[in-house]
Tab-separated table of C-alpha atoms in Angstrom:
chain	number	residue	atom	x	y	z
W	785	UNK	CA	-9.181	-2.166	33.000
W	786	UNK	CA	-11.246	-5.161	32.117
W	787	UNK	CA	-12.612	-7.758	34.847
W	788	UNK	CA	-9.640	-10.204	33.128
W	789	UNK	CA	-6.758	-7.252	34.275
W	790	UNK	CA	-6.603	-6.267	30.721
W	791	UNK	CA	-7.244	-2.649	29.603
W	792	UNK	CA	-9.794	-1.463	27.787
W	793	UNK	CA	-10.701	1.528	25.319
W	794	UNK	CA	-9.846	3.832	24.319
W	795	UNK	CA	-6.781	2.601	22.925
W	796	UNK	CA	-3.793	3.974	21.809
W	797	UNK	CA	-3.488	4.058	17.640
W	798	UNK	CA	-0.049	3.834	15.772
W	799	UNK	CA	0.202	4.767	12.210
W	800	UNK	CA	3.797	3.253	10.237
W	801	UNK	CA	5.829	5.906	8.474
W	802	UNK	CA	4.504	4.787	5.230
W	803	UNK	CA	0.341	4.387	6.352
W	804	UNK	CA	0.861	7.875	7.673
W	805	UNK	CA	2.183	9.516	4.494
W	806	UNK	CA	-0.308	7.470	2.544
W	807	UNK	CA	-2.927	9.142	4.600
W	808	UNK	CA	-1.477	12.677	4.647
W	809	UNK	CA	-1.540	12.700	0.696
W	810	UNK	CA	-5.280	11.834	0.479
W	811	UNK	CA	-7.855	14.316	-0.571
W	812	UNK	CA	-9.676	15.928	2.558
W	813	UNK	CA	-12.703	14.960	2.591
W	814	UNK	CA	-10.942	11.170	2.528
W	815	UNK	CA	-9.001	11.699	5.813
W	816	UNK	CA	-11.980	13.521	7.290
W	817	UNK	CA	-13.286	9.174	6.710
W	818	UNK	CA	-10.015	7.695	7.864
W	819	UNK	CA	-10.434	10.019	10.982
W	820	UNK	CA	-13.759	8.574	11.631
W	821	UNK	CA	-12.449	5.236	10.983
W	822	UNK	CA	-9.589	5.856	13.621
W	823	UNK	CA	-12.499	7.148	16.178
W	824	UNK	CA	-14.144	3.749	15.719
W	825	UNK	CA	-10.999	1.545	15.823
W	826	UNK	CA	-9.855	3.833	19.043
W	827	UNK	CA	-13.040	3.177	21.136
W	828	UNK	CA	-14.256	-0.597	20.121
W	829	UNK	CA	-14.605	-2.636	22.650
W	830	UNK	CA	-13.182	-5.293	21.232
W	831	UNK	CA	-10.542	-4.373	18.796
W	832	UNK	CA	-10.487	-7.974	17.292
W	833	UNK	CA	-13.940	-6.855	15.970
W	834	UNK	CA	-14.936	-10.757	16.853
W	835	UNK	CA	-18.144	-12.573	16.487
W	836	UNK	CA	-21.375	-12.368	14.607
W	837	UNK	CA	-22.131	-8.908	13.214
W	838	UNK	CA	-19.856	-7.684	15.557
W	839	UNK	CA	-19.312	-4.513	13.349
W	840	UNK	CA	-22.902	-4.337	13.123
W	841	UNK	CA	-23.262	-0.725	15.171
W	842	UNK	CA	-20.292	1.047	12.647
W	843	UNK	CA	-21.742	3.662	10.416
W	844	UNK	CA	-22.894	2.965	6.560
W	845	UNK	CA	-20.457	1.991	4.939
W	846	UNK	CA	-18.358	0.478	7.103
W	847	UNK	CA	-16.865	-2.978	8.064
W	848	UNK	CA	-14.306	-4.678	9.378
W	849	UNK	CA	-12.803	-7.850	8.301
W	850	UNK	CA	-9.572	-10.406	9.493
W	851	UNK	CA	-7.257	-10.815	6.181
W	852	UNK	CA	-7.375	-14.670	7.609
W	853	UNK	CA	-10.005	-16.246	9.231
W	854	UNK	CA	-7.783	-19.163	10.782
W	855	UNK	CA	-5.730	-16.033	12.618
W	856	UNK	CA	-8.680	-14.546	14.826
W	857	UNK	CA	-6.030	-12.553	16.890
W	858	UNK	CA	-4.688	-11.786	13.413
W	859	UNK	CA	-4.394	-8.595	11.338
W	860	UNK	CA	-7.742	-6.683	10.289
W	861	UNK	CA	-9.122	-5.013	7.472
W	862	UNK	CA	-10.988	-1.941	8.374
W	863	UNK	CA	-13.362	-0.798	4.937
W	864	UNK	CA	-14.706	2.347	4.482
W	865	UNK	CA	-16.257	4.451	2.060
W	866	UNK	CA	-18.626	2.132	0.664
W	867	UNK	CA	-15.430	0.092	-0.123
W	868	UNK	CA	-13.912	2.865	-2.087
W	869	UNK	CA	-10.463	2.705	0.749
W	870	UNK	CA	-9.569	-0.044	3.699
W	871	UNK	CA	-7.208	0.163	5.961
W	872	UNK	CA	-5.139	-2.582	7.565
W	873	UNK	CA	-4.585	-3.001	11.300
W	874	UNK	CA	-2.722	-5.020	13.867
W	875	UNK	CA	-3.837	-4.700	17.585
W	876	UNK	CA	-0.461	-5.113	19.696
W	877	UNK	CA	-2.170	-6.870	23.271
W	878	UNK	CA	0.099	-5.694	25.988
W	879	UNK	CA	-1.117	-5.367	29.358
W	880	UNK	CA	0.449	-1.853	30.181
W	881	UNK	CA	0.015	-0.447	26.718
W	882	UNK	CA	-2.085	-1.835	24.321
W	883	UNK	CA	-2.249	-0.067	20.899
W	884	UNK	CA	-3.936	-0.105	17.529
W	885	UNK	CA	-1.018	-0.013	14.446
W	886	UNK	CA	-2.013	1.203	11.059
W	887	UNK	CA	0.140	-0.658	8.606
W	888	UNK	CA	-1.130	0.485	5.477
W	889	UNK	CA	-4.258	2.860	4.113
W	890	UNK	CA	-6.026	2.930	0.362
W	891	UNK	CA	-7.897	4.769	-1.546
W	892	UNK	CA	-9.129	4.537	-5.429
């Protein structure tokens, strides 16, 4: 737990029936990425991915982004792959069980 009684990383990560089969049909070496994306979404510190080049430390080719910038406790945007996929996230804030949820994945 955080000093504010909230928990920290690593959190949990939820994929929706339809982000999961999205991501099962992708070509290997693509959810070999999406697994590293999950590894960074799992173990961020902040999950919000808030602030100045806050996504600064992700690897090349990386970034995350909020789909609105008035909603900073809003959905996310998670790029990877030089932008060739994203993947969109929610982060559920619960004090007991806090969790990631993977609402959709893409690839082209």
């Amino acid at each position: 737990m955080t000093d504010d009684g909230f928990m920290g990383p690593p959190w949990q990560m939820d994929w929706t029936p339809k982000a999961q089969a999205v991501r099962d049909t992708l070509p290997e070496h693509v959810r070999k990425t999406v697994d590293a994306v999950r590894a960074e979404l799992v173990t961020a510190k902040d999950p919000y991915f808030r602030g100045v080049d806050t996504d600064a430390d992700l690897p090349d080719g990386m970034k995350v982004r909020p789909i609105q910038s008035s909603v900073p406790k809003g959905p996310r945007i998670f790029f990877f792959g030089h932008g060739h996929g994203w993947l969109r996230h929610t982060f559920v804030r619960r004090v007991e069980d806090p969790q990631i949820v993977v609402e959709e994945v893409f690839w082209q």
